[in-house]
Each structure stands twice: as structure tokens, then as C-alpha cells.
Tab-separated table of C-alpha atoms in Angstrom:
chain	number	residue	atom	x	y	z
A	224	MET	CA	1.356	7.412	-41.750
A	225	MET	CA	3.670	7.239	-39.024
A	226	LYS	CA	6.064	4.855	-41.153
A	227	GLU	CA	6.039	7.778	-43.618
A	228	THR	CA	6.825	10.624	-41.331
A	229	LEU	CA	9.519	8.599	-39.601
A	230	SER	CA	13.049	8.027	-41.321
A	231	HIS	CA	14.140	4.583	-41.294
A	232	ARG	CA	17.071	4.908	-38.068
A	233	GLN	CA	13.748	7.026	-36.284
A	234	LEU	CA	11.697	3.883	-36.699
A	235	GLN	CA	14.244	1.365	-35.433
A	236	SER	CA	14.493	3.608	-32.378
A	237	LEU	CA	10.912	3.708	-32.172
A	238	ILE	CA	11.058	-0.162	-32.407
A	239	HIS	CA	13.539	-0.369	-29.538
A	240	VAL	CA	11.640	2.215	-27.277
A	241	SER	CA	9.048	0.101	-27.796
A	242	ASN	CA	10.428	-3.158	-26.760
A	243	VAL	CA	12.009	-1.793	-23.852
A	244	LEU	CA	8.336	-0.321	-22.620
A	245	ASN	CA	6.647	-3.329	-23.182
A	246	SER	CA	8.941	-5.611	-21.491
A	247	SER	CA	7.446	-4.765	-17.631
A	248	LEU	CA	4.238	-3.950	-16.104
A	249	ASP	CA	5.454	-1.966	-13.324
A	250	ILE	CA	4.688	1.566	-14.007
A	251	ASP	CA	7.682	2.834	-11.742
A	252	THR	CA	9.645	0.664	-13.904
A	253	ILE	CA	7.987	2.126	-17.387
A	254	ILE	CA	8.297	5.738	-16.304
A	255	ASP	CA	11.927	5.287	-15.661
A	256	SER	CA	12.633	3.775	-18.741
A	257	ILE	CA	10.602	6.145	-21.199
A	258	MET	CA	13.169	8.664	-19.943
A	259	VAL	CA	16.399	6.798	-19.942
A	260	GLN	CA	14.958	5.366	-23.779
A	261	THR	CA	13.810	8.626	-25.134
A	262	VAL	CA	16.955	10.789	-23.892
A	263	SER	CA	19.151	7.860	-25.786
A	264	VAL	CA	17.704	7.537	-29.117
A	265	ILE	CA	17.017	11.891	-29.605
A	266	ASP	CA	20.489	13.103	-30.305
A	267	ALA	CA	19.916	16.664	-29.042
A	268	ALA	CA	18.291	15.581	-25.713
A	269	HIS	CA	20.793	15.489	-22.668
A	270	GLY	CA	18.519	15.285	-19.903
A	271	GLY	CA	14.563	15.130	-19.385
A	272	VAL	CA	11.770	14.939	-17.103
A	273	LEU	CA	8.627	13.145	-17.260
A	274	PHE	CA	5.531	14.812	-15.495
A	275	ILE	CA	2.731	12.748	-14.849
A	276	TYR	CA	-0.904	14.679	-14.489
A	277	ASP	CA	-2.497	14.478	-10.818
A	278	PRO	CA	-6.170	15.742	-11.341
A	279	GLY	CA	-6.811	15.838	-7.808
A	280	GLN	CA	-4.164	18.526	-7.384
A	281	ASP	CA	-4.175	20.241	-11.046
A	282	LEU	CA	-0.808	19.666	-10.800
A	283	LEU	CA	2.031	18.287	-12.947
A	284	ILE	CA	4.342	15.987	-11.127
A	285	PRO	CA	7.735	14.931	-11.851
A	286	LYS	CA	8.352	11.232	-11.712
A	287	SER	CA	11.366	10.375	-13.465
A	288	ASP	CA	14.097	12.498	-14.959
A	289	SER	CA	17.917	12.125	-16.637
A	290	ASN	CA	20.683	14.392	-15.446
A	291	PHE	CA	18.876	16.488	-13.526
A	292	THR	CA	19.723	16.573	-9.614
A	293	SER	CA	17.130	15.788	-6.958
A	294	GLU	CA	15.410	19.190	-6.495
A	295	ILE	CA	13.344	18.803	-9.609
A	296	THR	CA	11.228	16.001	-7.893
A	297	ARG	CA	10.166	19.052	-5.823
A	298	VAL	CA	8.479	21.375	-8.507
A	299	ARG	CA	5.122	21.139	-8.958
A	300	LEU	CA	3.729	22.917	-12.462
A	301	LYS	CA	0.043	23.875	-12.797
A	302	PRO	CA	-1.508	24.054	-16.685
A	303	GLY	CA	0.169	26.541	-18.651
A	304	GLU	CA	3.071	27.319	-16.710
A	305	SER	CA	6.251	26.940	-18.506
A	306	MET	CA	7.399	24.985	-21.344
A	307	THR	CA	5.544	21.451	-20.073
A	308	GLY	CA	2.631	23.393	-18.616
A	309	LEU	CA	2.482	25.013	-22.060
A	310	ALA	CA	2.429	21.418	-23.808
A	311	PHE	CA	0.061	20.106	-21.301
A	312	SER	CA	-2.416	22.915	-22.395
A	313	ALA	CA	-1.785	22.739	-26.055
A	314	GLN	CA	-1.982	19.175	-25.831
A	315	LYS	CA	0.280	19.201	-28.683
A	316	CYS	CA	4.569	18.493	-29.463
A	317	LEU	CA	5.794	21.726	-28.676
A	318	ILE	CA	9.493	22.882	-29.763
A	319	PHE	CA	11.503	25.660	-27.891
A	320	HIS	CA	14.202	26.239	-30.542
A	321	ASN	CA	16.403	28.577	-28.632
A	322	ARG	CA	17.353	30.086	-25.750
A	323	THR	CA	15.048	33.060	-26.406
A	324	GLU	CA	12.187	30.877	-26.392
A	325	VAL	CA	13.164	28.748	-23.595
A	326	GLU	CA	13.807	31.986	-21.231
A	327	LYS	CA	10.366	33.369	-22.390
A	328	ALA	CA	8.600	30.440	-21.353
A	329	THR	CA	10.319	29.630	-18.529
A	330	ALA	CA	9.507	33.117	-17.086
A	331	THR	CA	5.844	31.862	-16.494
A	332	LEU	CA	7.692	29.796	-13.464
A	333	SER	CA	6.189	30.532	-10.252
A	334	GLU	CA	9.310	31.851	-7.787
A	335	THR	CA	9.667	28.683	-6.196
A	336	ASN	CA	9.727	26.571	-8.920
A	337	HIS	CA	12.214	29.010	-10.782
A	338	ALA	CA	13.926	28.817	-7.865
A	339	LEU	CA	14.189	24.923	-8.073
A	340	MET	CA	14.695	24.882	-11.815
A	341	ASP	CA	17.840	26.776	-11.578
A	342	GLN	CA	19.587	24.364	-8.501
A	343	SER	CA	18.189	21.120	-10.722
A	344	ILE	CA	20.421	22.079	-14.178
A	345	PRO	CA	23.671	22.894	-14.966
A	346	THR	CA	22.736	25.539	-17.457
A	347	LEU	CA	19.293	27.244	-18.898
A	348	PRO	CA	18.677	24.992	-21.984
A	349	TYR	CA	19.649	26.152	-25.408
A	350	SER	CA	16.348	24.037	-26.610
A	351	SER	CA	13.471	21.945	-25.368
A	352	ILE	CA	10.769	19.910	-27.010
A	353	CYS	CA	7.752	18.888	-25.004
A	354	ALA	CA	5.469	16.179	-26.180
A	355	PRO	CA	1.944	15.430	-24.266
A	356	ILE	CA	1.449	11.648	-23.281
A	357	MET	CA	-2.533	11.152	-24.777
A	358	LEU	CA	-4.500	8.707	-23.323
A	359	LYS	CA	-8.208	8.253	-24.491
A	360	GLY	CA	-8.517	11.844	-25.664
A	361	ALA	CA	-6.826	13.202	-22.201
A	362	CYS	CA	-3.329	14.174	-21.536
A	363	ILE	CA	-2.258	12.489	-18.580
A	364	GLY	CA	1.517	13.286	-18.660
A	365	VAL	CA	4.416	15.427	-20.332
A	366	ILE	CA	7.875	14.426	-21.913
A	367	THR	CA	10.033	17.152	-21.445
A	368	LEU	CA	13.261	17.591	-23.295
A	369	ASP	CA	16.395	19.889	-23.300
A	370	SER	CA	19.426	20.457	-24.857
A	371	PHE	CA	22.324	21.756	-22.450
A	372	ASP	CA	24.506	22.103	-25.985
A	373	SER	CA	24.850	24.999	-27.778
A	374	SER	CA	25.512	23.606	-31.260
A	375	LEU	CA	22.803	21.037	-30.663
A	376	HIS	CA	19.075	22.228	-31.674
A	377	PHE	CA	15.752	20.023	-31.443
A	378	ILE	CA	14.614	20.183	-34.958
A	379	PRO	CA	11.162	19.233	-36.386
A	380	GLU	CA	11.895	15.558	-37.256
A	381	ASP	CA	11.853	15.170	-33.193
A	382	ILE	CA	8.591	15.966	-33.069
A	383	ASN	CA	7.907	13.120	-34.977
A	384	LEU	CA	9.857	10.672	-33.259
A	385	LEU	CA	8.905	11.826	-30.008
A	386	THR	CA	5.427	12.132	-30.321
A	387	ALA	CA	5.380	8.530	-31.564
A	388	ILE	CA	7.474	7.544	-28.334
A	389	ALA	CA	4.762	9.314	-26.113
A	390	HIS	CA	2.063	7.366	-28.077
A	391	GLN	CA	3.817	4.098	-26.768
A	392	ALA	CA	4.366	5.579	-23.544
A	393	ALA	CA	0.789	6.083	-22.753
A	394	VAL	CA	-0.055	2.089	-24.480
A	395	ALA	CA	2.681	1.158	-21.721
A	396	LEU	CA	0.950	3.198	-18.817
A	397	GLU	CA	-2.551	2.031	-19.726
A	398	LYS	CA	-1.505	-1.445	-19.585
A	399	ALA	CA	0.468	-1.256	-16.374
A	400	SER	CA	-2.067	0.621	-14.714
A	401	LEU	CA	-4.731	-1.948	-15.531
A	402	TYR	CA	-2.574	-4.785	-14.377
A	403	SER	CA	-1.848	-3.023	-11.189
A	404	GLU	CA	-5.553	-2.356	-10.960
A	405	GLN	CA	-6.131	-6.293	-11.894
A	406	GLU	CA	-3.608	-7.276	-9.166
A	407	LYS	CA	-5.348	-4.756	-6.639
A	408	THR	CA	-8.494	-6.727	-7.440
A	409	VAL	CA	-6.929	-9.931	-6.677
A	410	ARG	CA	-5.056	-9.019	-3.299
A	411	GLN	CA	-8.830	-7.776	-2.001
A	412	LEU	CA	-10.387	-11.110	-3.420
A	413	GLU	CA	-7.667	-13.332	-1.386
A	414	ASP	CA	-8.248	-10.857	1.622
A	415	LEU	CA	-12.519	-11.626	1.141
A	416	ASN	CA	-11.239	-15.726	0.732
A	417	ASN	CA	-9.276	-15.406	3.821
A	418	THR	CA	-11.700	-13.414	6.225
A	419	ILE	CA	-14.969	-16.230	5.185
A	420	SER	CA	-12.006	-19.083	5.245
A	421	LYS	CA	-11.627	-17.641	9.370
A	422	GLN	CA	-15.009	-16.914	9.568
A	423	ASN	CA	-16.190	-20.914	8.401
A	424	GLU	CA	-13.648	-21.991	10.996
A	425	MET	CA	-14.861	-19.865	13.834
A	426	LEU	CA	-18.664	-20.875	12.951
A	427	SER	CA	-17.196	-25.077	11.970
A	428	ARG	CA	-15.279	-24.830	15.794
A	429	SER	CA	-18.167	-22.918	17.711
A	430	VAL	CA	-20.907	-25.638	16.482
A	431	ASP	CA	-18.144	-28.333	16.934
A	432	ILE	CA	-17.943	-27.072	20.863
A	433	HIS	CA	-21.503	-26.771	21.339
A	434	ASN	CA	-22.695	-30.258	20.129
A	435	ARG	CA	-19.623	-31.859	22.106
A	436	LEU	CA	-20.435	-29.654	25.337
A	437	ALA	CA	-24.299	-30.902	24.939
A	438	ALA	CA	-23.371	-34.705	24.215
A	439	LEU	CA	-21.323	-34.236	27.679
A	440	VAL	CA	-24.706	-32.607	29.640
A	441	LEU	CA	-26.946	-35.052	27.907
A	442	HIS	CA	-24.794	-37.847	29.469
A	443	GLY	CA	-25.216	-36.606	32.749
A	444	GLU	CA	-21.670	-35.094	32.864
A	445	GLY	CA	-21.150	-32.684	35.818
A	446	LEU	CA	-19.067	-29.641	35.606
A	447	ASP	CA	-15.751	-31.209	35.710
A	448	SER	CA	-16.184	-32.916	32.395
A	449	ILE	CA	-16.935	-29.802	30.835
A	450	ILE	CA	-14.072	-27.852	32.472
A	451	THR	CA	-11.516	-30.727	31.439
A	452	TYR	CA	-12.897	-30.953	27.721
A	453	LEU	CA	-12.514	-27.165	27.765
A	454	HIS	CA	-8.900	-27.348	28.582
A	455	ASP	CA	-8.264	-30.412	26.252
A	456	THR	CA	-9.657	-28.268	23.453
A	457	SER	CA	-7.950	-25.221	24.016
A	458	GLY	CA	-4.696	-26.566	25.602
A	459	HIS	CA	-4.859	-23.526	28.221
A	460	THR	CA	-5.473	-24.052	32.155
A	461	VAL	CA	-9.456	-22.890	32.781
A	462	LEU	CA	-11.098	-22.282	35.996
A	463	LEU	CA	-14.411	-21.745	36.903
A	464	PHE	CA	-15.074	-19.757	39.944
A	465	ASP	CA	-18.414	-19.163	41.719
A	466	ASP	CA	-19.793	-15.627	42.530
A	467	LEU	CA	-18.389	-15.421	46.168
A	468	GLY	CA	-14.924	-16.619	44.219
A	469	GLU	CA	-14.650	-20.188	45.285
A	470	LEU	CA	-12.747	-22.482	42.831
A	471	ILE	CA	-15.451	-24.942	41.776
A	472	SER	CA	-13.444	-27.095	38.912
A	473	SER	CA	-10.295	-26.506	37.144
A	474	ALA	CA	-7.869	-28.073	34.901
A	475	PHE	CA	-4.386	-27.187	34.302
A	476	LYS	CA	-1.945	-26.895	32.183
A	477	ASN	CA	0.454	-26.063	35.010
A	478	LYS	CA	-0.426	-26.361	38.409
A	479	LEU	CA	-1.088	-22.892	40.100
A	480	THR	CA	0.138	-22.094	43.876
A	481	ASP	CA	-2.388	-20.935	46.084
A	482	ASP	CA	-1.003	-17.342	45.582
A	483	GLU	CA	-1.708	-17.333	42.309
A	484	LEU	CA	-5.078	-18.421	42.638
A	485	PHE	CA	-5.794	-16.029	45.099
A	486	THR	CA	-4.331	-12.710	42.687
A	487	ILE	CA	-6.533	-14.697	39.741
A	488	ARG	CA	-9.443	-15.028	42.205
A	489	ASP	CA	-9.289	-11.347	42.582
A	490	LEU	CA	-8.711	-10.140	38.972
A	491	ALA	CA	-12.034	-12.285	38.380
A	492	GLN	CA	-14.061	-11.006	41.311
A	493	GLU	CA	-12.926	-7.169	40.055
A	494	SER	CA	-14.303	-8.074	36.589
A	495	ILE	CA	-17.753	-8.930	37.327
A	496	ARG	CA	-18.106	-6.338	39.518
A	497	THR	CA	-17.335	-4.058	36.491
A	498	PRO	CA	-20.310	-2.794	34.878
A	499	GLY	CA	-20.902	-3.566	30.974
A	500	ASN	CA	-18.151	-5.932	31.110
A	501	ILE	CA	-19.047	-9.272	29.078
A	502	ARG	CA	-15.278	-10.152	28.941
A	503	SER	CA	-12.013	-8.793	30.281
A	504	LEU	CA	-8.189	-9.610	28.955
A	505	LEU	CA	-5.700	-8.965	31.480
A	506	GLU	CA	-2.103	-9.624	31.659
A	507	THR	CA	0.061	-10.140	34.745
A	508	ASN	CA	3.068	-11.757	35.922
A	509	MET	CA	3.146	-14.818	37.722
A	510	ASP	CA	6.303	-17.283	38.532
A	511	GLU	CA	8.689	-14.737	36.483
A	512	GLU	CA	6.443	-15.434	33.470
A	513	LYS	CA	3.710	-13.273	31.359
A	514	HIS	CA	0.264	-14.633	31.459
A	515	CYS	CA	-2.839	-13.604	29.373
A	516	ILE	CA	-5.831	-14.128	31.425
A	517	THR	CA	-9.330	-14.020	29.951
A	518	ILE	CA	-12.342	-13.689	32.411
A	519	LEU	CA	-15.983	-14.479	30.726
A	520	PRO	CA	-18.505	-13.856	33.412
A	521	ILE	CA	-21.231	-16.492	33.492
A	522	GLY	CA	-25.052	-15.490	33.590
A	523	ALA	CA	-26.360	-11.870	32.856
A	524	LYS	CA	-26.209	-8.570	35.410
A	525	PRO	CA	-27.729	-8.818	37.770
A	526	THR	CA	-27.699	-12.324	37.959
A	527	LEU	CA	-24.019	-13.350	37.544
A	528	PHE	CA	-22.936	-16.838	39.126
A	529	GLY	CA	-19.191	-16.939	38.658
A	530	SER	CA	-16.645	-16.386	36.156
A	531	LEU	CA	-14.968	-18.707	33.801
A	532	ILE	CA	-11.232	-18.080	33.695
A	533	ILE	CA	-8.856	-18.996	30.967
A	534	VAL	CA	-4.926	-18.661	31.582
A	535	SER	CA	-2.943	-18.528	28.681
A	536	PRO	CA	0.549	-17.560	27.699
A	537	GLU	CA	-0.326	-15.145	24.989
A	538	LYS	CA	-3.626	-13.909	24.057
A	539	MET	CA	-5.937	-16.548	23.148
A	540	ARG	CA	-6.849	-16.434	19.037
A	541	ASP	CA	-10.596	-15.408	18.102
A	542	VAL	CA	-11.673	-18.585	17.220
A	543	ASP	CA	-10.643	-20.052	20.220
């Protein structure tokens, strides 16, 4: 049917437009290509705007334009408003043959939209044509083309070509949307897989540490062996204080001074006296360098046996 209503030249134009629209899966690229290609193959078109319908706002929003100033991007049309809104509501291609018809249709513009339109175009169009973009029986947008030359007007034959282009645009947009959703799903699956991998790593590391600590205890090793193992495993300084603040055991990456130990002991004592604390993360400067101090109370309130302290240059990873 379409072949019967399009001339040979129009068919060639449609094939060209179709090839361009199907050369990308990026929605923004497709939207821009629709406008560039449509204006280039319809003789009377000197400019135009592609509007996409936002059902949440019930508004037609400009997404791409040709030969309009940036003010056009601020226009928001209601269904039935101006030429674009009328084509959206009618769900068919409409021609506004002359300036009188254009003036009548644009008279329905809101005051704000009228001012934005005046700022965005060189003159009121002498002729306009609007084609709805239909997808599965619903209008998802409108292609509006304008002629700013008094000697060039849109003709009925343009309806056939623009309707065909709008159909190709709908197919391309749907394909790009499906691809975008697929990419989003893949990213979500990748994020989920990364989360599961991290959880598995944490579980595996936790089980390994518990097994090694249990082996140390079963072989009669004391606190010093346990603290040394924690130091070797984490790579950080590990300190064990009793409930009175006395240093019971330690394993150093870099040996701390008496003043630094005194500072850490006070921080630990303050932490285990704070109600509800099960872990504290503090930052302090020692020896002109920033250190992160992780304080883990040992025991359960009201019976606390002391605190395990890890001193590291940066915040410890969750898995550690």
C-alpha cells in the first residue's frame, strides 16, 4: 500500500531515512537523526521539532529540533494545544496549508508557550505539517515541520512520506528502548553478581579466619599467637587492651610511641564506656600522619573484658 502512495523519489528518501535510523541503538542519537533526516528529505521543511509524549506529566516535550533557538526546549504542550497538540489528539497527520491556518492553531498556545515560540523561530510559519509517532496503537510523540518560505508550502503528498517516516521512527525508538532496557537489566545483573561475589568472599574469608583461629586455640597457642595471626592477615597494627586499659598483647606494622599508645588507650576506654557501641571507627593524626582506628569491644555489656584495636592508614574494608 505504501509503495502505491509514495513516488520513486519518496521511496528512495524513505529507504535512506530508514537506514540512518536503524544504524544506531542510542535513543538520543535516533531522535536527533529523525529531525535531521526528515527536514532534509521534505522540500518545504526549513525546520522542525520532535516532541515526545510524557504520560506522567501528560505533556508533549521537545527532544530535538532543527533551525530553532534553544528557547524551544522549554516549551511544554498539552494534548490539543497548537498544531502539535492537535495532531497528537487526532492521532493522524495534519497539514496547516497557510499562515491563516497556522495562526488559528497557534492561538491555542498558552501565554508562556506563545512567548517561547516567538523567541525560537525567525517568523511564524507559512505552512506546517505534523505527524504523530504511533506505537502499538498509542501516540508516543509528534514530528512537526515548518516552512518559513512564503513560496513553499506542504502538499498532500508530503503526508504520505512523513507518515512513513514517523512509522520508521516508532520502530527505531522501540528497538532502542528495548535495547536500553536490556542493557539496564544486564547492569543490574552485573551489580547483583558483584554483590554476591563480595558476600561469598566475606563468607569464605570469615570461615577461613575462624578455622585458623580455632586451630590456634586447639593447639594451645596463646593470645600473642592470635594477635600475631590477625596482624599477618590484615597487614595492620593490632593491639589488645584489657578492661582496665592495660596493653596485653600487640603486633606492630610500625612500632608506636608511648604517647601514641596512651592516645589509643584513651580512645578505646572511651569507646567501650559508650552505651550501645559494638564498634567504633575513629580518625586521628599520629606522627603527622592520619590513622584510622577501629575499636572492637570484647565481651558483652555489662561484662567487658577489654578491646581489640586495629590501626590502619585507611578505613578497613568491610571484608576485613
